[in-house]
Tab-separated table of C-alpha atoms in Angstrom:
chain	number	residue	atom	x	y	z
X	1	UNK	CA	0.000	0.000	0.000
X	2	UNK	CA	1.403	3.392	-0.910
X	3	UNK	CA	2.274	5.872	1.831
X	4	UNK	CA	-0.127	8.085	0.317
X	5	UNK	CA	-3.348	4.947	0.795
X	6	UNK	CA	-2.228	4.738	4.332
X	7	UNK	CA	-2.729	7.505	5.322
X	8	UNK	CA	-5.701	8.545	3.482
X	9	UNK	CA	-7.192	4.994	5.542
X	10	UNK	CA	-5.945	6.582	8.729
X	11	UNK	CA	-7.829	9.659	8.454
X	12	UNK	CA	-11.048	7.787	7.327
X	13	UNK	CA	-10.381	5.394	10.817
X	14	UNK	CA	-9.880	8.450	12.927
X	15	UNK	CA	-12.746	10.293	11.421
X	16	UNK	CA	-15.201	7.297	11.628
X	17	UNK	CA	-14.073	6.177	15.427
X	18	UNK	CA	-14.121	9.535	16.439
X	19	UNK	CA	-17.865	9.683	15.086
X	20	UNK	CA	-18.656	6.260	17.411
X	21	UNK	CA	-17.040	7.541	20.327
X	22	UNK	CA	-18.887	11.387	20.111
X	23	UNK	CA	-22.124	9.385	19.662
X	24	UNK	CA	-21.066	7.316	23.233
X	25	UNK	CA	-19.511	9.978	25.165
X	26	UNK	CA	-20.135	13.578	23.660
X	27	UNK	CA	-17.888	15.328	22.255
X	28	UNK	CA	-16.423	17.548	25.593
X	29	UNK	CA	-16.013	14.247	27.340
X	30	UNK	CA	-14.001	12.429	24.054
X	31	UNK	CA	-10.265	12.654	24.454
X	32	UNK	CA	-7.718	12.395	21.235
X	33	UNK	CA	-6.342	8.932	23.118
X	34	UNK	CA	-10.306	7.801	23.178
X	35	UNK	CA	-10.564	8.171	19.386
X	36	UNK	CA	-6.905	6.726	18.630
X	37	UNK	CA	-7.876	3.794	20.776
X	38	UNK	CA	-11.387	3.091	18.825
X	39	UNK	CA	-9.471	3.505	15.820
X	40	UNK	CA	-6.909	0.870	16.907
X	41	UNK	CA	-4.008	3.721	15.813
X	42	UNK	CA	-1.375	4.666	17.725
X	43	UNK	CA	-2.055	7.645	19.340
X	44	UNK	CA	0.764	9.770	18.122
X	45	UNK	CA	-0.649	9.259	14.466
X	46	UNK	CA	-3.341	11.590	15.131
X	47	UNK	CA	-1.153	14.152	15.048
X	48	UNK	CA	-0.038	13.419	11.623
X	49	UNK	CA	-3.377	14.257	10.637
X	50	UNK	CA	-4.965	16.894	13.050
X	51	UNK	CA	-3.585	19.771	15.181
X	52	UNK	CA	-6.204	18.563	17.836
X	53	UNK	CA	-9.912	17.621	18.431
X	54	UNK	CA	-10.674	20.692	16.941
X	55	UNK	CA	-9.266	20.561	13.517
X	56	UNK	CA	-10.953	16.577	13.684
X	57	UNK	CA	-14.248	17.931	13.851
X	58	UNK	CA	-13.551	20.866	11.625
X	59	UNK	CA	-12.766	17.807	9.115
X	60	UNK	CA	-15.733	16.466	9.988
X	61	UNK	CA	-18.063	19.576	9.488
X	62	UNK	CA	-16.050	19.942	5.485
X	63	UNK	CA	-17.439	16.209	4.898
X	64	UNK	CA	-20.782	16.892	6.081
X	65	UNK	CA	-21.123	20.115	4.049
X	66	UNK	CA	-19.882	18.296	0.702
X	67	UNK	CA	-22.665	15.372	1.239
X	68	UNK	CA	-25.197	18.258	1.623
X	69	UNK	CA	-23.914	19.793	-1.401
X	70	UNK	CA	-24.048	16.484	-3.461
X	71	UNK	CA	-27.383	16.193	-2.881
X	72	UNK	CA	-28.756	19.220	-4.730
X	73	UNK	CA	-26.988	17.454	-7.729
X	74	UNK	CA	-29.660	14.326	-7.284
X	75	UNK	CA	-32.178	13.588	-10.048
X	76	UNK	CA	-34.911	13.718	-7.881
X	77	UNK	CA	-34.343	17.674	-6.655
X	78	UNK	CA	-36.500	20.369	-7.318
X	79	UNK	CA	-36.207	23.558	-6.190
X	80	UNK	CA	-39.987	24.933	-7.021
X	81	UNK	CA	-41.121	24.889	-3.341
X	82	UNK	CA	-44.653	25.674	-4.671
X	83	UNK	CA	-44.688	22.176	-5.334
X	84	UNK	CA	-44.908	19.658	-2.475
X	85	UNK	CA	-42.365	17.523	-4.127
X	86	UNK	CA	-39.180	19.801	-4.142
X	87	UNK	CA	-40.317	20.369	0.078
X	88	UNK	CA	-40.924	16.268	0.491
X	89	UNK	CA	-37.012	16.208	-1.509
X	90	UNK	CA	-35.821	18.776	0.855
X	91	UNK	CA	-37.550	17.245	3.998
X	92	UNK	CA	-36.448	13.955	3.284
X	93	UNK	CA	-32.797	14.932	2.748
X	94	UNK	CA	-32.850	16.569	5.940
X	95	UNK	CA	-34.368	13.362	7.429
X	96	UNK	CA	-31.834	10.839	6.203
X	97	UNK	CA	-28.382	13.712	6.577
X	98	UNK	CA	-29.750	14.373	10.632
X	99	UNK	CA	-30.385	10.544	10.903
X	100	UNK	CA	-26.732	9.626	9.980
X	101	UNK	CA	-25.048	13.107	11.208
X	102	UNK	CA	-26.782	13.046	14.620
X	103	UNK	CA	-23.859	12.381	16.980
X	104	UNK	CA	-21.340	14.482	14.613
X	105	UNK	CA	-24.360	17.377	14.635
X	106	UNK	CA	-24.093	17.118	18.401
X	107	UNK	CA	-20.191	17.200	18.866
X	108	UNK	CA	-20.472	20.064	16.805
X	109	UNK	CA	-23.231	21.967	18.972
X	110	UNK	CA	-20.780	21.392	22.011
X	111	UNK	CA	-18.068	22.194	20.743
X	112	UNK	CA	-19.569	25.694	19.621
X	113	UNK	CA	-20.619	26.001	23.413
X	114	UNK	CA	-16.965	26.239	24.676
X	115	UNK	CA	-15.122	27.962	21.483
X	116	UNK	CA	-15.961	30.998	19.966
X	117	UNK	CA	-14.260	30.524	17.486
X	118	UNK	CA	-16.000	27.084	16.433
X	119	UNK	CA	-19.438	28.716	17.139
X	120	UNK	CA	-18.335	31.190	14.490
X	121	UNK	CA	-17.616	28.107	12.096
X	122	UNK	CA	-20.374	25.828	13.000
X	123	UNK	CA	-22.909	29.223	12.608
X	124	UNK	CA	-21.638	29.903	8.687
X	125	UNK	CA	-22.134	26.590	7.835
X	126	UNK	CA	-25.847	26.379	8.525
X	127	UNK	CA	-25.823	30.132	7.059
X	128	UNK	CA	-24.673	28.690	4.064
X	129	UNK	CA	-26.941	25.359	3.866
X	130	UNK	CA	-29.670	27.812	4.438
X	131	UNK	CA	-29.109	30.161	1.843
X	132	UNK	CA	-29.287	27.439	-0.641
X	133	UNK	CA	-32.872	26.747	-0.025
X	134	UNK	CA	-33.816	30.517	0.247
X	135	UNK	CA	-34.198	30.772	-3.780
X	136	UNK	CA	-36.254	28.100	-3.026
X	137	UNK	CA	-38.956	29.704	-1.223
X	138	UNK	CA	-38.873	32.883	-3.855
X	139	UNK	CA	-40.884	30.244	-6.114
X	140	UNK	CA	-44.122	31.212	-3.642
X	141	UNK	CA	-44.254	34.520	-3.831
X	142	UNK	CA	-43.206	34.432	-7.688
X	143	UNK	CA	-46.337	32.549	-8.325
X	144	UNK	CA	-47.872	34.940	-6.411
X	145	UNK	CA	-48.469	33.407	-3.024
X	146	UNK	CA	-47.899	35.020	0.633
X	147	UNK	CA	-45.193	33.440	2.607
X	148	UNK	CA	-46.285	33.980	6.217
X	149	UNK	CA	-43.518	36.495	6.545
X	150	UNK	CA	-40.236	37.406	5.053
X	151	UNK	CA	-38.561	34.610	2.621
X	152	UNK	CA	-35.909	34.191	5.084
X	153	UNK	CA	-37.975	34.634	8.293
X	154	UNK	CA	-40.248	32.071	6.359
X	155	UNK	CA	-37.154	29.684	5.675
X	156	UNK	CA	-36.019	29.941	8.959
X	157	UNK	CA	-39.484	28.679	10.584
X	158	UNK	CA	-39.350	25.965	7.771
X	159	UNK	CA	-36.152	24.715	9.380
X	160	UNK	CA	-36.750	25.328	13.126
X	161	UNK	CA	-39.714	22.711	13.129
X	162	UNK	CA	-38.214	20.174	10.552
X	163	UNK	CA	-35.096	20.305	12.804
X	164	UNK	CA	-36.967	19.986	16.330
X	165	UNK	CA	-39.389	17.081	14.888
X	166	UNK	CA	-36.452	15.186	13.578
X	167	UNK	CA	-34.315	15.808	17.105
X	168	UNK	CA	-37.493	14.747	18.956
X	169	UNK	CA	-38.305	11.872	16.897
X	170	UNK	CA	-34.464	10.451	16.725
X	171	UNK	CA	-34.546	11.078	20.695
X	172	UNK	CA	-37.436	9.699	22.099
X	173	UNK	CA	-39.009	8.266	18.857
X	174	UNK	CA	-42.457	8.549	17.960
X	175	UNK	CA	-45.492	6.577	16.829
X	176	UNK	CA	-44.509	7.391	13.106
X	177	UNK	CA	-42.102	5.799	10.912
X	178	UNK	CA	-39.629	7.370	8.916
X	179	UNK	CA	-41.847	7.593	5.617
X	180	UNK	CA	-44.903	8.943	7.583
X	181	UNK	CA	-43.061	11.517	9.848
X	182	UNK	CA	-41.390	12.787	6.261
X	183	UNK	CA	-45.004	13.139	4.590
X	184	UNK	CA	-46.377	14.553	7.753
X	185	UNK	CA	-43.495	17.325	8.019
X	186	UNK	CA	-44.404	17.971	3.827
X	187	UNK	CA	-47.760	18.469	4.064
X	188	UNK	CA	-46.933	21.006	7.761
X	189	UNK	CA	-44.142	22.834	5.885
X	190	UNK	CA	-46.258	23.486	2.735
X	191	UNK	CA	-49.162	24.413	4.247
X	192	UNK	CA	-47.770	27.057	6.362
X	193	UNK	CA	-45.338	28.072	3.362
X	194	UNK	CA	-48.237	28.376	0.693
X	195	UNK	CA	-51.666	28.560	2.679
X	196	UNK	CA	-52.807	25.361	0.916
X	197	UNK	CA	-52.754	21.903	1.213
X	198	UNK	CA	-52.188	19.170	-1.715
């Protein structure tokens, strides 16, 4: 294996233990010797990868950001939120991404609790994944329908509930599955978006 390979597979090791271990400990109570250890690497090769913990999750939050990219590039997106399939897409996405991302998503929350710095970082990337669906939302008031208040006041409610409901639901589960919480959070989100139901 070239030199190059290895270490490429030690990254992916430390990335995906330190993933397991976040989703068993949290991320304040993980320490670089945890991660190394889950990893089965010794733990002075971290350091040939990452400056610290930091810089891990950092790595981390660039990973998550290009799989959220990728999937505007999916046959099935839309971006015509005046129809309920583009917001089912969207929902869906958000679904499956929190579903996976969950103990990464909460690493990163911590970790914006104790740095500034971080917060800064972890606060620009949502920014960012938000202003890619705010065009999105201009479809309703193009087609001349009245958002219940600004577009981005509008997109911001949008994500607020689909984000609570999919916490809650991950945390304590509910009496829907997966497919019937995602139509359920469709019809709520296009309703209040549009004033009409489908």
């Amino acid at each position: 294996m070239k030199r190059s390979e290895k270490a490429a597979e030690t990254e992916a090791a430390l990335k995906a233990a330190a993933r397991r271990v976040f989703a068993e400990r949290g991320y304040l109570n993980t320490k670089i010797t945890d991660i190394t250890a889950e990893a089965g690497r010794a733990a002075g090769s971290f350091y040939n990868h990452f400056a610290g913990k930091e810089e891990l999750l950092e790595a981390l939050l660039a990973d998550m950001s290009a799989e959220s990219d990728s999937a505007a590039s999916e046959a099935e997106h839309k971006s015509d939120f005046t129809d309920p399939d583009a917001i089912r897409f969207h929902v869906a996405a958000y679904w499956r991404f929190y579903r996976k991302h969950a103990a990464t998503l909460r690493a990163l929350e911590e970790a914006a609790l104790v740095s500034e710095t971080f917060a800064k970082t972890f606060a620009k990337f949502g920014e960012t994944e938000m202003a890619d669906v705010l065009g999105h939302i201009r479809y309703i008031t193009d087609a001349g329908m009245t958002l219940p208040t600004t577009p981005r006041s509008s997109l911001n409610l949008m994500y607020g509930m689909v984000d609570s409901y999919v916490r809650h639901w991950h945390k304590v589960g509910a009496e829907l599955t997966d497919d019937e919480a995602i139509e359920a959070l469709t019809r709520f989100v296009y309703r209040g978006l549009t004033g009409r139901d489908y």
